[in-house]
PDB file of C-alpha atoms in Angstrom:
ATOM      1  CA  PRO A 916      66.192  92.383 -33.010  1.00 65.00           C
ATOM      2  CA  SER A 917      66.983  89.976 -30.178  1.00 89.00           C
ATOM      3  CA  VAL A 918      70.363  91.821 -29.896  1.00 94.00           C
ATOM      4  CA  PHE A 919      68.332  95.161 -29.244  1.00 94.00           C
ATOM      5  CA  GLU A 920      66.149  93.572 -26.934  1.00 96.00           C
ATOM      6  CA  ALA A 921      69.117  92.296 -24.830  1.00 96.00           C
ATOM      7  CA  LEU A 922      70.767  95.399 -24.631  1.00 97.00           C
ATOM      8  CA  ILE A 923      67.810  97.150 -23.933  1.00 97.00           C
ATOM      9  CA  ALA A 924      66.745  94.617 -20.889  1.00 97.00           C
ATOM     10  CA  LYS A 925      70.328  94.929 -19.685  1.00 97.00           C
ATOM     11  CA  VAL A 926      69.684  98.605 -19.561  1.00 97.00           C
ATOM     12  CA  ARG A 927      66.937  98.475 -17.749  1.00 96.00           C
ATOM     13  CA  SER A 928      68.310  96.012 -15.259  1.00 97.00           C
ATOM     14  CA  GLY A 929      70.438  98.596 -13.708  1.00 95.00           C
ATOM     15  CA  VAL A 930      73.370  98.003 -16.550  1.00 96.00           C
ATOM     16  CA  ASP A 931      75.027 101.329 -17.596  1.00 96.00           C
ATOM     17  CA  VAL A 932      76.874 100.274 -20.744  1.00 96.00           C
ATOM     18  CA  VAL A 933      75.890  96.942 -22.647  1.00 98.00           C
ATOM     19  CA  VAL A 934      78.035  96.149 -25.847  1.00 97.00           C
ATOM     20  CA  ALA A 935      76.752  93.529 -28.408  1.00 97.00           C
ATOM     21  CA  SER A 936      79.816  91.554 -27.972  1.00 97.00           C
ATOM     22  CA  ARG A 937      81.590  89.789 -31.237  1.00 95.00           C
ATOM     23  CA  TYR A 938      84.219  87.764 -28.680  1.00 94.00           C
ATOM     24  CA  LEU A 939      81.628  86.076 -26.476  1.00 96.00           C
ATOM     25  CA  THR A 940      81.239  82.084 -26.963  1.00 94.00           C
ATOM     26  CA  SER A 941      77.799  82.490 -28.781  1.00 94.00           C
ATOM     27  CA  SER A 942      79.137  85.551 -31.187  1.00 95.00           C
ATOM     28  CA  SER A 943      79.456  84.999 -34.795  1.00 93.00           C
ATOM     29  CA  VAL A 944      80.444  87.293 -37.588  1.00 90.00           C
ATOM     30  CA  THR A 945      80.832  86.162 -41.271  1.00 91.00           C
ATOM     31  CA  GLY A 946      80.918  87.852 -44.224  1.00 89.00           C
ATOM     32  CA  VAL A 947      83.913  89.888 -42.939  1.00 85.00           C
ATOM     33  CA  THR A 948      87.891  89.879 -44.744  1.00 84.00           C
ATOM     34  CA  ASP A 949      90.650  88.225 -42.381  1.00 88.00           C
ATOM     35  CA  PHE A 950      92.235  91.414 -42.948  1.00 85.00           C
ATOM     36  CA  ARG A 951      89.128  93.145 -41.139  1.00 83.00           C
ATOM     37  CA  LYS A 952      88.510  90.772 -38.309  1.00 87.00           C
ATOM     38  CA  LEU A 953      92.612  90.724 -38.033  1.00 89.00           C
ATOM     39  CA  SER A 954      92.353  94.646 -37.828  1.00 85.00           C
ATOM     40  CA  SER A 955      89.524  94.629 -35.241  1.00 86.00           C
ATOM     41  CA  TYR A 956      90.938  91.829 -33.061  1.00 90.00           C
ATOM     42  CA  CYS A 957      94.232  93.521 -32.636  1.00 89.00           C
ATOM     43  CA  ALA A 958      92.982  97.154 -31.481  1.00 88.00           C
ATOM     44  CA  ASN A 959      90.392  95.160 -29.074  1.00 91.00           C
ATOM     45  CA  LYS A 960      93.207  93.065 -27.738  1.00 93.00           C
ATOM     46  CA  PHE A 961      95.586  96.463 -27.209  1.00 90.00           C
ATOM     47  CA  PHE A 962      93.002  98.331 -25.387  1.00 90.00           C
ATOM     48  CA  SER A 963      92.134  95.646 -23.389  1.00 93.00           C
ATOM     49  CA  ILE A 964      96.008  95.221 -22.642  1.00 92.00           C
ATOM     50  CA  PHE A 965      96.892  98.832 -21.770  1.00 89.00           C
ATOM     51  CA  PHE A 966      93.387 100.386 -20.998  1.00 89.00           C
ATOM     52  CA  PRO A 967      91.041  97.513 -19.662  1.00 92.00           C
ATOM     53  CA  ILE A 968      87.543  98.024 -18.401  1.00 93.00           C
ATOM     54  CA  ALA A 969      86.086  95.440 -16.234  1.00 93.00           C
ATOM     55  CA  GLY A 970      83.727  93.662 -18.192  1.00 95.00           C
ATOM     56  CA  ILE A 971      84.652  94.454 -21.781  1.00 96.00           C
ATOM     57  CA  ARG A 972      86.132  92.814 -24.083  1.00 96.00           C
ATOM     58  CA  ASP A 973      84.554  94.341 -27.505  1.00 95.00           C
ATOM     59  CA  TYR A 974      85.932  98.028 -27.008  1.00 92.00           C
ATOM     60  CA  THR A 975      85.036  98.411 -30.987  1.00 88.00           C
ATOM     61  CA  SER A 976      81.702  97.306 -31.458  1.00 91.00           C
ATOM     62  CA  GLY A 977      79.024 100.142 -32.203  1.00 88.00           C
ATOM     63  CA  TYR A 978      76.132  97.908 -30.862  1.00 93.00           C
ATOM     64  CA  ARG A 979      75.505  98.814 -27.284  1.00 93.00           C
ATOM     65  CA  ALA A 980      72.829 100.738 -25.414  1.00 96.00           C
ATOM     66  CA  LEU A 981      73.951 103.359 -22.847  1.00 94.00           C
ATOM     67  CA  SER A 982      72.272 104.408 -19.834  1.00 94.00           C
ATOM     68  CA  GLY A 983      70.295 107.830 -20.559  1.00 94.00           C
ATOM     69  CA  ARG A 984      71.430 109.139 -16.745  1.00 92.00           C
ATOM     70  CA  CYS A 985      75.088 108.245 -17.508  1.00 92.00           C
ATOM     71  CA  LEU A 986      75.000 110.231 -20.714  1.00 90.00           C
ATOM     72  CA  LEU A 987      73.418 113.092 -19.741  1.00 91.00           C
ATOM     73  CA  LYS A 988      75.559 113.308 -16.811  1.00 89.00           C
ATOM     74  CA  LEU A 989      78.958 113.228 -19.286  1.00 86.00           C
ATOM     75  CA  TYR A 990      76.848 115.889 -21.416  1.00 87.00           C
ATOM     76  CA  ASP A 991      76.609 118.077 -18.307  1.00 86.00           C
ATOM     77  CA  GLU A 992      80.119 117.687 -17.671  1.00 81.00           C
ATOM     78  CA  TYR A 993      81.525 117.801 -21.409  1.00 80.00           C
ATOM     79  CA  GLY A 994      78.730 119.523 -23.499  1.00 82.00           C
ATOM     80  CA  PRO A 995      78.549 119.045 -27.243  1.00 81.00           C
ATOM     81  CA  GLY A 996      82.247 118.948 -27.585  1.00 76.00           C
ATOM     82  CA  ILE A 997      81.848 115.252 -25.345  1.00 76.00           C
ATOM     83  CA  PHE A 998      83.757 113.432 -28.116  1.00 73.00           C
ATOM     84  CA  GLN A 999      87.173 114.432 -29.574  1.00 72.00           C
ATOM     85  CA  PHE A1000      87.757 111.746 -32.012  1.00 64.00           C
ATOM     86  CA  PRO A1001      84.639 111.027 -34.304  1.00 61.00           C
ATOM     87  CA  LYS A1002      86.837 111.926 -37.461  1.00 60.00           C
ATOM     88  CA  TYR A1003      88.785 108.871 -36.923  1.00 57.00           C
ATOM     89  CA  ASN A1004      86.295 106.160 -38.307  1.00 60.00           C
ATOM     90  CA  PHE A1005      84.478 103.897 -35.735  1.00 69.00           C
ATOM     91  CA  ILE A1006      87.684 104.930 -32.927  1.00 73.00           C
ATOM     92  CA  CYS A1007      84.824 107.038 -31.160  1.00 77.00           C
ATOM     93  CA  THR A1008      83.055 103.987 -30.329  1.00 80.00           C
ATOM     94  CA  SER A1009      86.146 102.975 -27.708  1.00 84.00           C
ATOM     95  CA  GLU A1010      86.240 107.060 -26.934  1.00 84.00           C
ATOM     96  CA  ILE A1011      82.676 106.649 -25.635  1.00 84.00           C
ATOM     97  CA  LEU A1012      83.416 103.491 -23.312  1.00 88.00           C
ATOM     98  CA  TYR A1013      86.365 105.315 -21.961  1.00 87.00           C
ATOM     99  CA  LYS A1014      84.554 108.520 -21.478  1.00 85.00           C
ATOM    100  CA  PHE A1015      81.571 106.394 -19.486  1.00 90.00           C
ATOM    101  CA  THR A1016      84.067 105.055 -17.160  1.00 89.00           C
ATOM    102  CA  ALA A1017      84.064 107.953 -15.359  1.00 85.00           C
ATOM    103  CA  VAL A1018      80.372 107.862 -14.295  1.00 88.00           C
ATOM    104  CA  ALA A1019      79.395 104.272 -14.971  1.00 91.00           C
ATOM    105  CA  LYS A1020      79.713 101.433 -12.599  1.00 91.00           C
ATOM    106  CA  ARG A1021      78.370  98.523 -14.292  1.00 95.00           C
ATOM    107  CA  PHE A1022      79.784  97.270 -17.755  1.00 96.00           C
ATOM    108  CA  GLU A1023      78.297  94.278 -19.276  1.00 98.00           C
ATOM    109  CA  GLU A1024      78.415  92.465 -23.011  1.00 98.00           C
ATOM    110  CA  VAL A1025      75.919  90.195 -24.597  1.00 98.00           C
ATOM    111  CA  PRO A1026      76.167  87.986 -27.649  1.00 97.00           C
ATOM    112  CA  ILE A1027      75.585  89.081 -31.082  1.00 95.00           C
ATOM    113  CA  VAL A1028      75.770  87.238 -34.445  1.00 93.00           C
ATOM    114  CA  LEU A1029      76.733  89.720 -37.290  1.00 88.00           C
ATOM    115  CA  ASN A1030      76.137  88.825 -41.051  1.00 86.00           C
ATOM    116  CA  TYR A1031      77.777  91.290 -42.971  1.00 73.00           C
ATOM    117  CA  GLU A1032      76.672  89.385 -46.505  1.00 70.00           C
ATOM    118  CA  GLN A1033      73.360  90.700 -45.769  1.00 61.00           C
ATOM    119  CA  LYS A1034      74.420  94.582 -45.740  1.00 57.00           C
ATOM    120  CA  GLU A1035      73.328  96.288 -48.508  1.00 56.00           C
ATOM    121  CA  THR A1036      76.322  99.018 -48.652  1.00 59.00           C
ATOM    122  CA  GLU A1037      79.963  98.790 -48.663  1.00 62.00           C
ATOM    123  CA  SER A1038      81.387  99.286 -45.340  1.00 59.00           C
ATOM    124  CA  LYS A1039      82.850 102.728 -44.952  1.00 61.00           C
ATOM    125  CA  ALA A1040      85.463 101.477 -42.274  1.00 62.00           C
ATOM    126  CA  SER A1041      88.913 102.486 -43.116  1.00 69.00           C
ATOM    127  CA  THR A1042      91.656 100.055 -41.278  1.00 69.00           C
ATOM    128  CA  PHE A1043      94.047 102.780 -41.850  1.00 75.00           C
ATOM    129  CA  LYS A1044      91.682 105.400 -39.842  1.00 75.00           C
ATOM    130  CA  LEU A1045      90.772 102.924 -37.304  1.00 70.00           C
ATOM    131  CA  ALA A1046      94.348 102.577 -36.513  1.00 75.00           C
ATOM    132  CA  LEU A1047      95.158 106.074 -36.734  1.00 77.00           C
ATOM    133  CA  GLY A1048      91.973 106.717 -34.243  1.00 77.00           C
ATOM    134  CA  VAL A1049      93.832 103.935 -31.491  1.00 78.00           C
ATOM    135  CA  VAL A1050      96.958 105.669 -31.708  1.00 81.00           C
ATOM    136  CA  PHE A1051      95.307 109.036 -31.133  1.00 81.00           C
ATOM    137  CA  LEU A1052      92.895 107.894 -28.612  1.00 83.00           C
ATOM    138  CA  SER A1053      96.125 105.942 -26.741  1.00 85.00           C
ATOM    139  CA  TRP A1054      97.864 108.800 -26.823  1.00 83.00           C
ATOM    140  CA  HIS A1055      95.361 111.353 -25.434  1.00 80.00           C
ATOM    141  CA  LEU A1056      94.423 108.344 -22.420  1.00 82.00           C
ATOM    142  CA  ILE A1057      98.244 108.355 -21.736  1.00 82.00           C
ATOM    143  CA  LEU A1058      98.611 112.032 -21.117  1.00 81.00           C
ATOM    144  CA  ASN A1059      94.919 112.501 -19.616  1.00 76.00           C
ATOM    145  CA  GLY A1060      94.502 109.411 -17.887  1.00 73.00           C
ATOM    146  CA  LEU A1061      90.680 108.053 -17.588  1.00 69.00           C
ATOM    147  CA  PRO A1062      88.048 110.542 -17.178  1.00 68.00           C
ATOM    148  CA  ASN A1063      87.544 111.237 -13.476  1.00 66.00           C
ATOM    149  CA  MET A1064      84.365 112.159 -12.208  1.00 60.00           C
ATOM    150  CA  GLU A1065      83.104 112.329  -8.763  1.00 59.00           C
ATOM    151  CA  GLY A1066      79.873 110.360  -8.146  1.00 56.00           C
ATOM    152  CA  GLU A1067      78.311 108.150 -10.553  1.00 70.00           C
ATOM    153  CA  CYS A1068      74.818 108.212 -12.451  1.00 71.00           C
TER     154      CYS A1068
END
């Protein structure tokens, strides 16, 4: 619950996109296989090298808060087809970040403590779909560049 309070507080203070990051000093993750940790690390490292966003280290975390005014601006531009990669597992979380670069100016992170041992259901995350999503999203960003809209939210 405290991570949600931190996310909301940041948005209320004027931050447009806040990510609960696994890669901050006071963050921790337990109950995840080493292979899954490595897959996530590689995807995040790839995005940080080739498509960096200032203030972001965790491109694949699903724990985040987004400015409502920015989301409305994106919806006005793209409509219901705003996200193109939802079927490639959790890569849509990265796509959301890149779409927000068109309208958002402030990106920040807060630490998160994740304990997957307390999770009641098995993860539906597929490493293959994540890798495929990284390839497709990267190709899309290479061909089209980062979204570019005039103004900000």
